[in-house]
Short mmCIF file of C-alpha atoms in Angstrom, two decimals:
data_model
loop_
_atom_site.label_atom_id
_atom_site.label_comp_id
_atom_site.label_asym_id
_atom_site.label_seq_id
_atom_site.Cartn_x
_atom_site.Cartn_y
_atom_site.Cartn_z
CA MET A 1 106.51 130.63 124.36
CA ALA A 2 104.37 127.74 124.81
CA PRO A 3 101.00 128.37 124.04
CA ARG A 4 97.83 128.66 126.34
CA ALA A 5 96.55 125.23 127.42
CA ASN A 6 92.89 123.84 126.07
CA TRP A 7 92.60 121.98 129.03
CA LYS A 8 93.44 122.38 133.30
CA GLY A 9 92.75 119.39 135.72
CA PHE A 10 94.14 116.34 137.01
CA LEU A 11 95.08 112.71 136.03
CA ARG A 12 93.48 109.96 138.35
CA LEU A 13 94.86 106.32 138.12
CA SER A 14 92.82 104.69 141.03
CA LEU A 15 93.44 106.59 144.41
CA VAL A 16 97.20 109.12 142.81
CA THR A 17 96.08 111.69 140.91
CA CYS A 18 97.95 115.25 140.33
CA PRO A 19 96.88 118.24 138.13
CA VAL A 20 97.86 118.24 135.04
CA ALA A 21 97.36 120.82 131.79
CA LEU A 22 95.91 119.89 128.01
CA TYR A 23 98.15 121.55 125.38
CA PRO A 24 97.58 120.80 121.37
CA ALA A 25 100.27 119.17 119.92
CA THR A 26 100.15 120.11 116.51
CA SER A 27 99.58 123.82 115.53
CA ASP A 28 98.05 125.34 111.66
CA ALA A 29 99.19 129.09 112.57
CA GLU A 30 102.34 128.52 110.83
CA LYS A 31 100.03 128.19 107.59
CA VAL A 32 99.30 131.42 104.99
CA SER A 33 95.97 132.23 106.12
CA PHE A 34 92.88 134.71 103.84
CA ASN A 35 90.77 137.24 105.17
CA GLN A 36 87.37 137.99 102.65
CA ILE A 37 87.35 141.34 101.87
CA ASN A 38 84.83 143.34 99.05
CA LYS A 39 86.78 143.59 95.67
CA ASN A 40 85.36 147.19 95.69
CA THR A 41 86.70 148.77 98.93
CA GLY A 42 89.05 146.24 99.85
CA HIS A 43 87.71 146.44 103.51
CA ARG A 44 86.97 143.52 105.32
CA ILE A 45 83.88 141.48 105.03
CA LYS A 46 82.49 141.56 108.68
CA TYR A 47 79.80 138.93 109.51
CA LYS A 48 76.60 140.01 111.78
CA LYS A 49 74.54 137.09 113.55
CA VAL A 50 70.52 137.60 112.36
CA ASP A 51 67.04 136.52 113.30
CA ALA A 52 66.44 134.25 110.42
CA GLU A 53 63.32 136.35 109.65
CA THR A 54 62.86 139.41 110.84
CA GLY A 55 67.08 140.05 109.94
CA ASP A 56 67.59 142.18 112.91
CA GLU A 57 70.91 141.70 114.48
CA VAL A 58 70.71 139.75 117.52
CA GLU A 59 73.33 140.03 120.79
CA ASN A 60 74.98 137.85 122.14
CA ASP A 61 73.09 137.70 125.78
CA ASP A 62 70.53 137.01 123.69
CA ILE A 63 71.37 133.96 121.60
CA ILE A 64 70.91 130.09 123.32
CA LYS A 65 70.94 126.21 121.54
CA GLY A 66 68.23 125.47 120.28
CA TYR A 67 67.84 121.64 119.55
CA PRO A 68 66.15 121.29 116.01
CA VAL A 69 62.87 118.19 115.83
CA ASP A 70 60.77 119.97 112.73
CA LYS A 71 60.89 122.88 110.90
CA ASP A 72 61.51 125.87 112.66
CA THR A 73 60.32 123.86 115.58
CA TYR A 74 63.12 123.89 118.27
CA ILE A 75 63.81 122.78 121.51
CA GLU A 76 65.64 125.46 123.84
CA VAL A 77 68.54 124.03 126.33
CA SER A 78 69.73 127.22 128.50
CA LYS A 79 73.72 127.16 129.87
CA ASP A 80 73.06 126.48 133.18
CA GLU A 81 70.78 123.50 132.12
CA LEU A 82 73.72 122.09 129.82
CA GLU A 83 75.98 122.37 133.17
CA SER A 84 73.78 120.44 135.23
CA ILE A 85 74.84 117.36 133.37
CA ALA A 86 79.12 118.49 133.92
CA LEU A 87 80.56 115.44 134.20
CA GLU A 88 82.97 113.93 136.75
CA SER A 89 85.87 114.21 133.06
CA THR A 90 84.83 117.72 133.35
CA ARG A 91 87.65 118.23 135.38
CA THR A 92 89.31 114.94 136.48
CA ILE A 93 90.83 112.72 133.37
CA GLU A 94 89.85 109.26 134.66
CA ILE A 95 91.94 106.60 133.52
CA ASP A 96 89.35 103.21 132.88
CA GLU A 97 91.88 100.77 130.90
CA PHE A 98 94.98 100.15 129.52
CA VAL A 99 94.93 98.78 125.96
CA PRO A 100 97.60 97.50 123.25
CA LYS A 101 98.51 100.44 120.98
CA SER A 102 98.31 98.17 117.70
CA GLU A 103 94.24 97.56 118.59
CA ILE A 104 93.71 101.39 117.93
CA ASP A 105 91.98 101.74 114.58
CA THR A 106 93.64 104.38 113.34
CA ARG A 107 90.28 105.52 111.61
CA TYR A 108 89.52 106.21 116.04
CA LEU A 109 92.34 108.58 116.45
CA ILE A 110 91.08 113.03 116.46
CA ARG A 111 93.80 114.79 116.88
CA PRO A 112 96.99 114.30 119.69
CA TYR A 113 97.51 116.04 122.94
CA TYR A 114 100.62 116.50 125.21
CA LEU A 115 99.56 115.81 128.82
CA VAL A 116 102.07 117.82 130.99
CA PRO A 117 102.17 118.42 135.26
CA ASP A 118 100.15 122.08 135.83
CA GLY A 119 102.24 123.67 138.76
CA LYS A 120 105.83 122.91 141.11
CA VAL A 121 103.56 119.83 142.55
CA GLY A 122 102.86 115.64 141.60
CA HIS A 123 105.16 115.87 139.71
CA ASP A 124 105.99 112.67 141.47
CA ALA A 125 102.26 110.76 140.63
CA TYR A 126 102.91 111.58 137.33
CA ALA A 127 106.15 110.27 137.15
CA VAL A 128 104.65 106.42 138.49
CA ILE A 129 101.46 107.32 136.29
CA ARG A 130 104.11 107.79 132.73
CA GLU A 131 106.31 105.17 133.91
CA THR A 132 103.56 102.46 134.77
CA ILE A 133 101.93 103.22 130.90
CA ARG A 134 105.62 102.78 129.64
CA ASP A 135 106.49 99.68 131.51
CA MET A 136 103.05 98.01 131.36
CA GLY A 137 103.85 98.27 127.32
CA LYS A 138 99.61 99.39 126.42
CA VAL A 139 97.94 102.93 126.57
CA ALA A 140 95.50 104.16 128.82
CA LEU A 141 92.47 105.39 127.82
CA GLY A 142 90.63 107.98 129.47
CA ARG A 143 87.73 110.75 129.30
CA VAL A 144 88.04 114.60 129.03
CA VAL A 145 85.24 117.09 127.93
CA LEU A 146 87.02 119.37 126.02
CA THR A 147 84.86 121.98 124.11
CA SER A 148 81.65 121.13 125.86
CA ARG A 149 81.57 117.30 124.82
CA GLU A 150 83.16 114.44 126.79
CA HIS A 151 85.91 112.69 124.52
CA ILE A 152 87.89 109.32 124.74
CA ILE A 153 91.45 110.22 125.10
CA ALA A 154 94.55 107.48 124.16
CA LEU A 155 97.50 108.57 127.06
CA GLU A 156 101.08 107.18 126.20
CA PRO A 157 104.69 108.02 127.12
CA MET A 158 106.57 110.11 125.23
CA GLY A 159 110.21 110.56 126.39
CA ASN A 160 109.17 112.54 129.93
CA GLY A 161 105.95 113.56 129.26
CA LEU A 162 102.26 111.92 127.93
CA MET A 163 101.32 112.42 125.06
CA GLY A 164 97.44 112.34 124.37
CA ASN A 165 94.86 111.39 121.25
CA LEU A 166 91.65 112.30 121.25
CA LEU A 167 89.18 109.30 119.64
CA ARG A 168 86.46 109.12 117.62
CA TYR A 169 82.93 106.60 118.85
CA PRO A 170 82.09 104.45 116.88
CA TYR A 171 78.96 105.50 115.58
CA GLU A 172 80.71 108.84 114.39
CA VAL A 173 83.47 105.77 112.52
CA ARG A 174 81.67 104.49 108.87
CA ASP A 175 81.67 101.69 107.89
CA GLU A 176 84.17 100.79 104.88
CA LYS A 177 81.50 97.76 103.63
CA GLU A 178 79.64 100.53 101.95
CA TYR A 179 82.47 101.78 99.95
CA PHE A 180 84.65 98.56 99.21
CA ASP A 181 81.98 95.76 98.33
CA GLY A 182 82.03 97.04 95.01
CA ILE A 183 85.97 96.50 94.61
CA GLN A 184 86.09 93.76 91.93
CA ASP A 185 88.25 90.81 92.68
CA VAL A 186 90.60 91.16 90.73
CA LYS A 187 94.16 88.43 90.27
CA VAL A 188 97.19 89.87 90.90
CA THR A 189 99.78 88.30 88.82
CA LYS A 190 103.02 86.94 90.85
CA GLU A 191 105.23 88.87 87.41
CA MET A 192 103.19 91.82 88.55
CA LEU A 193 104.03 91.72 92.57
CA ASP A 194 107.35 91.30 91.91
CA LEU A 195 107.80 93.79 89.42
CA ALA A 196 106.01 96.24 92.55
CA ARG A 197 108.23 95.50 94.33
CA HIS A 198 111.26 96.68 92.54
CA ILE A 199 109.14 99.61 92.18
CA VAL A 200 108.64 99.63 96.20
CA ASN A 201 112.81 98.68 97.61
CA GLN A 202 113.65 101.98 95.16
CA LYS A 203 111.68 104.22 96.67
CA SER A 204 112.05 102.64 100.28
CA GLY A 205 113.81 105.21 102.89
CA GLU A 206 112.98 105.72 106.54
CA PHE A 207 110.52 108.30 108.03
CA GLU A 208 111.48 111.93 108.00
CA PRO A 209 108.50 114.34 108.30
CA GLU A 210 111.73 117.26 108.06
CA LYS A 211 111.52 116.00 103.85
CA PHE A 212 108.19 116.68 103.83
CA GLU A 213 107.24 119.65 102.11
CA ASP A 214 103.94 121.49 101.17
CA HIS A 215 104.03 122.70 97.35
CA TYR A 216 100.79 123.98 97.56
CA GLU A 217 101.95 126.20 100.96
CA SER A 218 104.68 127.23 98.54
CA ALA A 219 103.25 128.26 96.08
CA LEU A 220 100.40 130.35 98.46
CA ILE A 221 103.54 131.98 99.50
CA GLU A 222 105.52 132.87 95.75
CA LEU A 223 102.12 133.71 94.16
CA ILE A 224 102.16 136.18 97.82
CA ASN A 225 105.69 137.73 97.22
CA LYS A 226 105.14 138.22 93.39
CA LYS A 227 101.75 140.34 93.92
CA ARG A 228 103.52 142.12 96.37
CA ALA A 229 106.30 142.65 94.63
CA GLY A 230 104.12 144.33 91.62
CA LYS A 231 104.34 141.75 89.29
CA THR A 232 101.91 140.28 86.83
CA ILE A 233 100.46 137.19 87.61
CA SER A 234 99.57 134.87 84.65
CA ALA A 235 97.11 132.35 84.58
CA PRO A 236 98.54 128.57 84.55
CA THR A 237 99.18 125.87 81.80
CA GLN A 238 96.59 122.65 82.24
CA SER A 239 98.35 119.83 82.97
CA ARG A 240 95.94 116.73 80.48
CA THR A 241 96.11 113.08 81.59
CA SER A 242 96.06 110.89 78.63
CA GLY A 243 92.99 109.04 79.51
CA ASN A 244 94.37 106.12 76.91
CA VAL A 245 93.93 102.65 78.61
CA ILE A 246 97.07 101.27 79.40
CA ASP A 247 98.91 97.76 79.37
CA LEU A 248 99.29 97.86 82.96
CA MET A 249 102.30 95.60 82.71
CA ASP A 250 103.95 97.56 79.85
CA ALA A 251 103.52 101.00 82.81
CA LEU A 252 105.00 98.45 85.17
CA ARG A 253 107.85 97.75 83.35
CA LYS A 254 107.87 101.69 82.25
CA SER A 255 107.56 102.65 85.79
CA LEU A 256 110.83 100.34 86.86
CA LYS A 257 113.33 101.31 84.71
CA GLY A 258 112.61 105.22 84.63
CA GLU A 259 112.65 104.96 88.58
CA PRO A 260 115.97 105.28 89.50
CA LYS A 261 117.34 105.30 93.53
CA ALA A 262 117.28 108.52 94.87
CA PRO A 263 120.30 109.48 96.47
CA PRO A 264 119.99 109.81 99.90
CA ALA A 265 118.97 113.29 101.23
CA ALA A 266 121.37 115.08 103.22
CA LYS A 267 120.56 115.63 106.79
CA PRO A 268 119.13 118.65 108.38
CA LYS A 269 121.82 121.18 110.23
CA LYS A 270 121.31 120.74 114.48
CA GLY A 271 121.21 124.81 115.33
CA LYS A 272 118.02 125.98 114.71
CA LYS A 273 114.94 124.43 116.90
CA ARG A 274 112.38 125.54 114.41
CA VAL A 275 111.24 125.65 111.01
CA ALA A 276 110.88 128.22 109.01
CA GLY A 277 107.66 128.87 108.38
CA GLN A 278 105.10 131.35 106.65
CA LYS A 279 106.24 134.30 108.65
CA GLU A 280 109.80 133.47 107.64
CA MET A 281 109.30 132.72 104.36
CA LEU A 282 107.29 135.63 103.21
CA LEU A 283 109.61 139.28 102.31
CA PRO A 284 110.33 140.33 105.48
CA ILE A 285 108.76 142.69 107.38
CA SER A 286 110.39 145.20 110.26
CA GLY A 287 109.40 145.56 113.96
CA LYS A 288 106.94 148.24 114.59
CA GLY A 289 108.83 151.26 115.43
CA THR A 290 111.46 150.96 112.86
CA ALA A 291 111.99 153.41 110.35
CA ALA A 292 112.46 151.05 107.71
CA ALA A 293 108.87 149.40 108.75
CA ALA A 294 107.46 153.34 108.07
CA GLU A 295 109.07 153.52 105.56
CA ARG A 296 107.42 150.58 104.16
CA LYS A 297 104.62 151.15 105.46
CA LYS A 298 103.72 154.03 103.63
CA ALA A 299 105.02 152.43 100.31
CA ASP A 300 102.74 150.01 100.58
CA LYS A 301 99.65 151.51 100.40
CA PRO A 302 100.03 152.89 96.82
CA ALA A 303 100.63 149.37 96.52
CA ARG A 304 97.52 147.72 97.49
CA SER A 305 95.84 150.75 96.05
CA THR A 306 97.11 149.88 92.14
CA ALA A 307 95.73 146.89 92.84
CA ARG A 308 92.39 148.02 94.06
CA THR A 309 92.10 149.98 90.94
CA ARG A 310 93.47 147.49 88.65
CA LYS A 311 90.33 144.70 90.09
CA THR A 312 87.81 146.65 89.50
CA GLY A 313 88.72 148.60 86.37
#
Protein backbone atom coordinates (compact mmCIF):
# COMPACT_ATOMS: atom_id res chain seq x y z
CA MET A 1 0.00 0.00 0.00
CA ALA A 2 1.43 3.38 -1.06
CA PRO A 3 2.04 5.94 1.71
CA ARG A 4 -0.19 8.97 2.09
CA ALA A 5 0.71 11.89 -0.17
CA ASN A 6 2.77 14.67 1.42
CA TRP A 7 1.18 17.24 -0.85
CA LYS A 8 -1.65 17.51 -3.39
CA GLY A 9 -2.22 20.26 -5.90
CA PHE A 10 -1.51 21.08 -9.53
CA LEU A 11 1.47 20.88 -11.87
CA ARG A 12 1.53 23.70 -14.39
CA LEU A 13 3.63 24.44 -17.46
CA SER A 14 2.36 27.74 -18.88
CA LEU A 15 -1.34 27.00 -19.60
CA VAL A 16 -1.04 23.20 -19.35
CA THR A 17 -2.23 22.06 -15.90
CA CYS A 18 -2.97 18.72 -14.24
CA PRO A 19 -3.79 17.57 -10.68
CA VAL A 20 -0.87 15.79 -9.02
CA ALA A 21 0.19 14.24 -5.71
CA LEU A 22 3.66 14.22 -4.18
CA TYR A 23 4.89 11.09 -2.38
CA PRO A 24 8.18 10.49 -0.53
CA ALA A 25 10.53 8.33 -2.60
CA THR A 26 12.46 7.07 0.43
CA SER A 27 11.56 5.69 3.85
CA ASP A 28 13.26 5.01 7.18
CA ALA A 29 10.32 2.94 8.46
CA GLU A 30 12.22 -0.34 8.07
CA LYS A 31 15.09 0.77 10.29
CA VAL A 32 15.28 -0.35 13.91
CA SER A 33 14.00 2.42 16.18
CA PHE A 34 13.94 2.76 19.96
CA ASN A 35 11.73 4.39 22.56
CA GLN A 36 13.15 5.96 25.69
CA ILE A 37 12.09 4.07 28.82
CA ASN A 38 12.56 4.38 32.57
CA LYS A 39 15.20 1.77 33.48
CA ASN A 40 13.67 1.36 36.96
CA THR A 41 10.11 0.62 35.81
CA GLY A 42 10.41 -0.26 32.12
CA HIS A 43 7.75 2.35 31.32
CA ARG A 44 7.99 4.58 28.28
CA ILE A 45 9.08 8.20 28.75
CA LYS A 46 6.66 10.90 27.61
CA TYR A 47 7.38 14.56 27.13
CA LYS A 48 5.14 17.47 28.04
CA LYS A 49 5.12 21.02 26.74
CA VAL A 50 5.68 23.27 29.73
CA ASP A 51 6.13 26.99 30.34
CA ALA A 52 9.85 27.63 30.79
CA GLU A 53 9.23 30.04 33.69
CA THR A 54 6.25 28.64 35.58
CA GLY A 55 6.80 24.95 34.80
CA ASP A 56 3.06 24.56 34.09
CA GLU A 57 1.94 22.32 31.23
CA VAL A 58 0.64 24.27 28.21
CA GLU A 59 -2.24 23.13 26.01
CA ASN A 60 -1.68 23.00 22.25
CA ASP A 61 -4.36 25.65 21.64
CA ASP A 62 -2.35 28.11 23.76
CA ILE A 63 0.90 27.63 21.84
CA ILE A 64 1.82 30.07 19.06
CA LYS A 65 5.03 30.79 17.17
CA GLY A 66 7.49 33.45 18.30
CA TYR A 67 10.61 34.88 16.65
CA PRO A 68 13.37 35.59 19.19
CA VAL A 69 14.67 39.18 18.95
CA ASP A 70 16.33 39.28 22.36
CA LYS A 71 16.61 37.21 25.51
CA ASP A 72 13.05 36.45 26.62
CA THR A 73 11.70 38.82 23.94
CA TYR A 74 9.72 37.42 21.02
CA ILE A 75 7.68 38.70 18.10
CA GLU A 76 4.50 36.66 18.25
CA VAL A 77 3.12 35.38 14.94
CA SER A 78 -0.32 33.72 14.75
CA LYS A 79 -1.48 30.98 12.41
CA ASP A 80 -3.80 33.44 10.62
CA GLU A 81 -0.90 35.85 10.05
CA LEU A 82 1.18 33.07 8.54
CA GLU A 83 -1.69 32.05 6.27
CA SER A 84 -2.00 35.66 5.09
CA ILE A 85 1.35 35.31 3.29
CA ALA A 86 0.37 32.00 1.65
CA LEU A 87 2.06 31.64 -1.74
CA GLU A 88 0.68 30.40 -5.03
CA SER A 89 3.05 27.45 -4.73
CA THR A 90 0.99 26.26 -1.76
CA ARG A 91 -1.36 24.59 -4.23
CA THR A 92 0.52 24.72 -7.54
CA ILE A 93 3.94 23.62 -8.76
CA GLU A 94 4.67 26.21 -11.41
CA ILE A 95 7.53 25.22 -13.76
CA ASP A 96 9.70 28.33 -14.02
CA GLU A 97 12.65 27.15 -16.12
CA PHE A 98 14.58 24.22 -17.58
CA VAL A 99 18.25 23.62 -16.79
CA PRO A 100 20.84 20.92 -17.63
CA LYS A 101 20.93 18.25 -14.91
CA SER A 102 24.74 18.32 -14.94
CA GLU A 103 24.67 21.91 -13.70
CA ILE A 104 22.85 21.06 -10.44
CA ASP A 105 25.44 20.86 -7.66
CA THR A 106 24.78 17.72 -5.58
CA ARG A 107 25.13 19.79 -2.39
CA TYR A 108 21.79 21.38 -3.24
CA LEU A 109 19.89 18.07 -3.26
CA ILE A 110 17.74 17.44 -0.16
CA ARG A 111 15.41 14.49 -0.75
CA PRO A 112 13.57 12.77 -3.63
CA TYR A 113 9.82 12.53 -4.21
CA TYR A 114 7.53 10.85 -6.73
CA LEU A 115 5.08 13.18 -8.50
CA VAL A 116 2.09 11.29 -9.94
CA PRO A 117 -1.30 12.21 -11.44
CA ASP A 118 -3.97 12.62 -8.77
CA GLY A 119 -7.15 10.90 -9.86
CA LYS A 120 -8.36 9.76 -13.27
CA VAL A 121 -8.24 13.11 -15.04
CA GLY A 122 -5.22 15.02 -16.28
CA HIS A 123 -3.11 12.03 -17.34
CA ASP A 124 -2.74 13.40 -20.87
CA ALA A 125 -1.56 16.82 -19.63
CA TYR A 126 0.81 15.06 -17.21
CA ALA A 127 2.22 13.01 -20.11
CA VAL A 128 2.75 16.14 -22.21
CA ILE A 129 4.72 17.82 -19.43
CA ARG A 130 6.71 14.63 -18.70
CA GLU A 131 7.63 13.98 -22.34
CA THR A 132 8.50 17.65 -22.91
CA ILE A 133 11.02 17.47 -20.06
CA ARG A 134 12.34 14.14 -21.41
CA ASP A 135 12.61 15.41 -24.99
CA MET A 136 14.49 18.54 -23.94
CA GLY A 137 16.95 16.42 -21.92
CA LYS A 138 16.78 18.90 -19.08
CA VAL A 139 15.44 19.23 -15.53
CA ALA A 140 12.37 21.37 -14.83
CA LEU A 141 12.61 23.73 -11.86
CA GLY A 142 9.48 24.72 -9.96
CA ARG A 143 8.34 25.77 -6.48
CA VAL A 144 6.30 23.85 -3.92
CA VAL A 145 5.24 24.55 -0.33
CA LEU A 146 5.89 21.73 2.17
CA THR A 147 5.68 22.06 5.96
CA SER A 148 4.72 25.73 5.54
CA ARG A 149 7.94 26.59 3.69
CA GLU A 150 8.50 27.11 -0.01
CA HIS A 151 11.06 24.83 -1.66
CA ILE A 152 12.61 24.65 -5.09
CA ILE A 153 11.85 21.29 -6.71
CA ALA A 154 13.72 19.81 -9.68
CA LEU A 155 11.57 17.50 -11.84
CA GLU A 156 12.85 14.84 -14.23
CA PRO A 157 11.21 11.85 -15.98
CA MET A 158 11.49 8.40 -14.38
CA GLY A 159 9.76 5.75 -16.48
CA ASN A 160 6.09 6.72 -16.77
CA GLY A 161 6.34 9.17 -13.90
CA LEU A 162 8.20 12.20 -12.64
CA MET A 163 10.75 12.30 -9.85
CA GLY A 164 11.22 15.53 -7.96
CA ASN A 165 14.19 16.49 -5.82
CA LEU A 166 13.85 19.28 -3.26
CA LEU A 167 16.74 21.72 -3.56
CA ARG A 168 18.44 23.87 -0.94
CA TYR A 169 18.71 27.63 -1.23
CA PRO A 170 22.19 29.17 -1.64
CA TYR A 171 22.22 30.46 1.97
CA GLU A 172 21.86 26.84 3.17
CA VAL A 173 25.03 25.65 1.44
CA ARG A 174 28.35 26.35 3.17
CA ASP A 175 31.32 27.67 1.21
CA GLU A 176 33.86 24.90 0.64
CA LYS A 177 36.74 27.39 0.87
CA GLU A 178 36.23 27.61 4.64
CA TYR A 179 37.21 23.94 4.82
CA PHE A 180 39.53 23.32 1.88
CA ASP A 181 41.85 26.34 2.03
CA GLY A 182 43.97 24.72 4.75
CA ILE A 183 44.67 21.55 2.73
CA GLN A 184 48.34 21.31 1.78
CA ASP A 185 49.27 21.41 -1.90
CA VAL A 186 51.00 18.03 -2.20
CA LYS A 187 52.61 16.82 -5.42
CA VAL A 188 51.49 13.29 -6.31
CA THR A 189 54.00 11.33 -8.39
CA LYS A 190 53.11 9.34 -11.49
CA GLU A 191 54.14 6.08 -9.78
CA MET A 192 51.74 6.75 -6.90
CA LEU A 193 48.91 7.47 -9.31
CA ASP A 194 49.63 4.31 -11.31
CA LEU A 195 49.53 2.14 -8.18
CA ALA A 196 46.33 3.83 -7.00
CA ARG A 197 44.73 3.32 -10.43
CA HIS A 198 45.48 -0.42 -10.25
CA ILE A 199 43.73 -0.59 -6.86
CA VAL A 200 40.73 1.29 -8.29
CA ASN A 201 40.57 -1.08 -11.28
CA GLN A 202 40.53 -4.09 -8.95
CA LYS A 203 37.61 -2.60 -7.00
CA SER A 204 35.65 -1.33 -10.00
CA GLY A 205 32.15 -2.63 -10.67
CA GLU A 206 28.59 -1.63 -11.54
CA PHE A 207 26.37 0.46 -9.27
CA GLU A 208 24.08 -2.15 -7.69
CA PRO A 209 22.33 -0.75 -4.59
CA GLU A 210 20.85 -4.19 -3.77
CA LYS A 211 24.36 -5.28 -2.75
CA PHE A 212 24.60 -2.57 -0.09
CA GLU A 213 24.45 -3.87 3.47
CA ASP A 214 23.70 -1.75 6.52
CA HIS A 215 26.12 -3.43 8.93
CA TYR A 216 25.00 -1.40 11.92
CA GLU A 217 21.34 -2.23 11.25
CA SER A 218 22.22 -5.93 11.00
CA ALA A 219 24.16 -5.71 14.29
CA LEU A 220 21.16 -4.03 15.98
CA ILE A 221 18.82 -6.78 14.79
CA GLU A 222 21.25 -9.46 16.01
CA LEU A 223 21.53 -7.72 19.38
CA ILE A 224 17.74 -7.49 19.82
CA ASN A 225 17.23 -11.12 18.81
CA LYS A 226 19.89 -12.24 21.32
CA LYS A 227 18.25 -10.20 24.07
CA ARG A 228 14.82 -11.66 23.27
CA ALA A 229 16.32 -15.14 23.36
CA GLY A 230 17.79 -14.46 26.81
CA LYS A 231 21.42 -14.62 25.70
CA THR A 232 24.20 -12.72 27.48
CA ILE A 233 25.67 -9.79 25.57
CA SER A 234 29.44 -9.55 25.95
CA ALA A 235 31.37 -6.29 25.61
CA PRO A 236 33.15 -6.01 22.23
CA THR A 237 36.92 -6.05 22.01
CA GLN A 238 38.13 -2.67 20.85
CA SER A 239 40.34 -2.68 17.80
CA ARG A 240 43.27 -0.31 17.88
CA THR A 241 44.43 1.55 14.80
CA SER A 242 48.17 1.98 14.53
CA GLY A 243 49.31 5.55 14.90
CA ASN A 244 52.69 4.89 13.31
CA VAL A 245 53.69 6.95 10.29
CA ILE A 246 53.76 4.70 7.24
CA ASP A 247 55.49 5.00 3.90
CA LEU A 248 52.83 5.93 1.33
CA MET A 249 54.44 4.09 -1.56
CA ASP A 250 54.86 0.97 0.58
CA ALA A 251 51.22 1.17 1.65
CA LEU A 252 50.07 1.45 -1.98
CA ARG A 253 52.16 -1.55 -3.02
CA LYS A 254 50.88 -3.68 -0.13
CA SER A 255 47.31 -2.62 -0.86
CA LEU A 256 47.68 -3.68 -4.48
CA LYS A 257 49.22 -7.02 -3.51
CA GLY A 258 46.64 -7.80 -0.85
CA GLU A 259 43.52 -6.84 -2.81
CA PRO A 260 42.71 -9.57 -5.37
CA LYS A 261 39.85 -8.79 -7.68
CA ALA A 262 36.62 -10.00 -6.11
CA PRO A 263 34.47 -12.38 -8.18
CA PRO A 264 31.26 -10.83 -9.52
CA ALA A 265 28.40 -11.12 -7.05
CA ALA A 266 25.51 -13.34 -8.01
CA LYS A 267 22.53 -11.37 -9.22
CA PRO A 268 19.53 -11.51 -6.87
CA LYS A 269 16.73 -13.86 -7.87
CA LYS A 270 13.63 -12.24 -9.24
CA GLY A 271 10.23 -12.75 -7.71
CA LYS A 272 10.33 -10.79 -4.47
CA LYS A 273 9.62 -7.16 -5.13
CA ARG A 274 10.73 -6.09 -1.69
CA VAL A 275 14.01 -6.49 0.16
CA ALA A 276 13.63 -7.98 3.62
CA GLY A 277 13.88 -5.29 6.24
CA GLN A 278 13.72 -4.89 9.97
CA LYS A 279 10.32 -6.53 10.44
CA GLU A 280 11.29 -9.66 8.52
CA MET A 281 14.74 -10.09 10.08
CA LEU A 282 13.64 -9.83 13.70
CA LEU A 283 12.33 -12.96 15.37
CA PRO A 284 8.92 -13.73 13.79
CA ILE A 285 5.78 -12.67 15.62
CA SER A 286 2.47 -14.22 14.62
CA GLY A 287 -0.49 -12.01 13.79
CA LYS A 288 -3.00 -10.83 16.36
CA GLY A 289 -5.61 -13.33 17.40
CA THR A 290 -3.54 -16.46 16.85
CA ALA A 291 -2.81 -19.01 19.56
CA ALA A 292 0.91 -18.71 18.89
CA ALA A 293 0.74 -14.97 19.44
CA ALA A 294 -1.06 -15.44 22.74
CA GLU A 295 1.48 -17.99 23.95
CA ARG A 296 4.36 -15.78 22.89
CA LYS A 297 2.80 -12.79 24.59
CA LYS A 298 2.58 -14.74 27.86
CA ALA A 299 6.18 -15.86 27.49
CA ASP A 300 7.37 -12.31 26.76
CA LYS A 301 6.15 -10.79 30.03
CA PRO A 302 8.39 -12.62 32.49
CA ALA A 303 11.33 -12.19 30.09
CA ARG A 304 10.92 -8.39 30.17
CA SER A 305 10.41 -8.43 33.93
CA THR A 306 13.54 -10.50 34.41
CA ALA A 307 15.49 -8.14 32.17
CA ARG A 308 14.40 -5.13 34.24
CA THR A 309 15.24 -6.87 37.50
CA ARG A 310 18.64 -7.72 36.14
CA LYS A 311 19.19 -4.11 35.10
CA THR A 312 18.12 -2.52 38.35
CA GLY A 313 19.87 -5.08 40.55
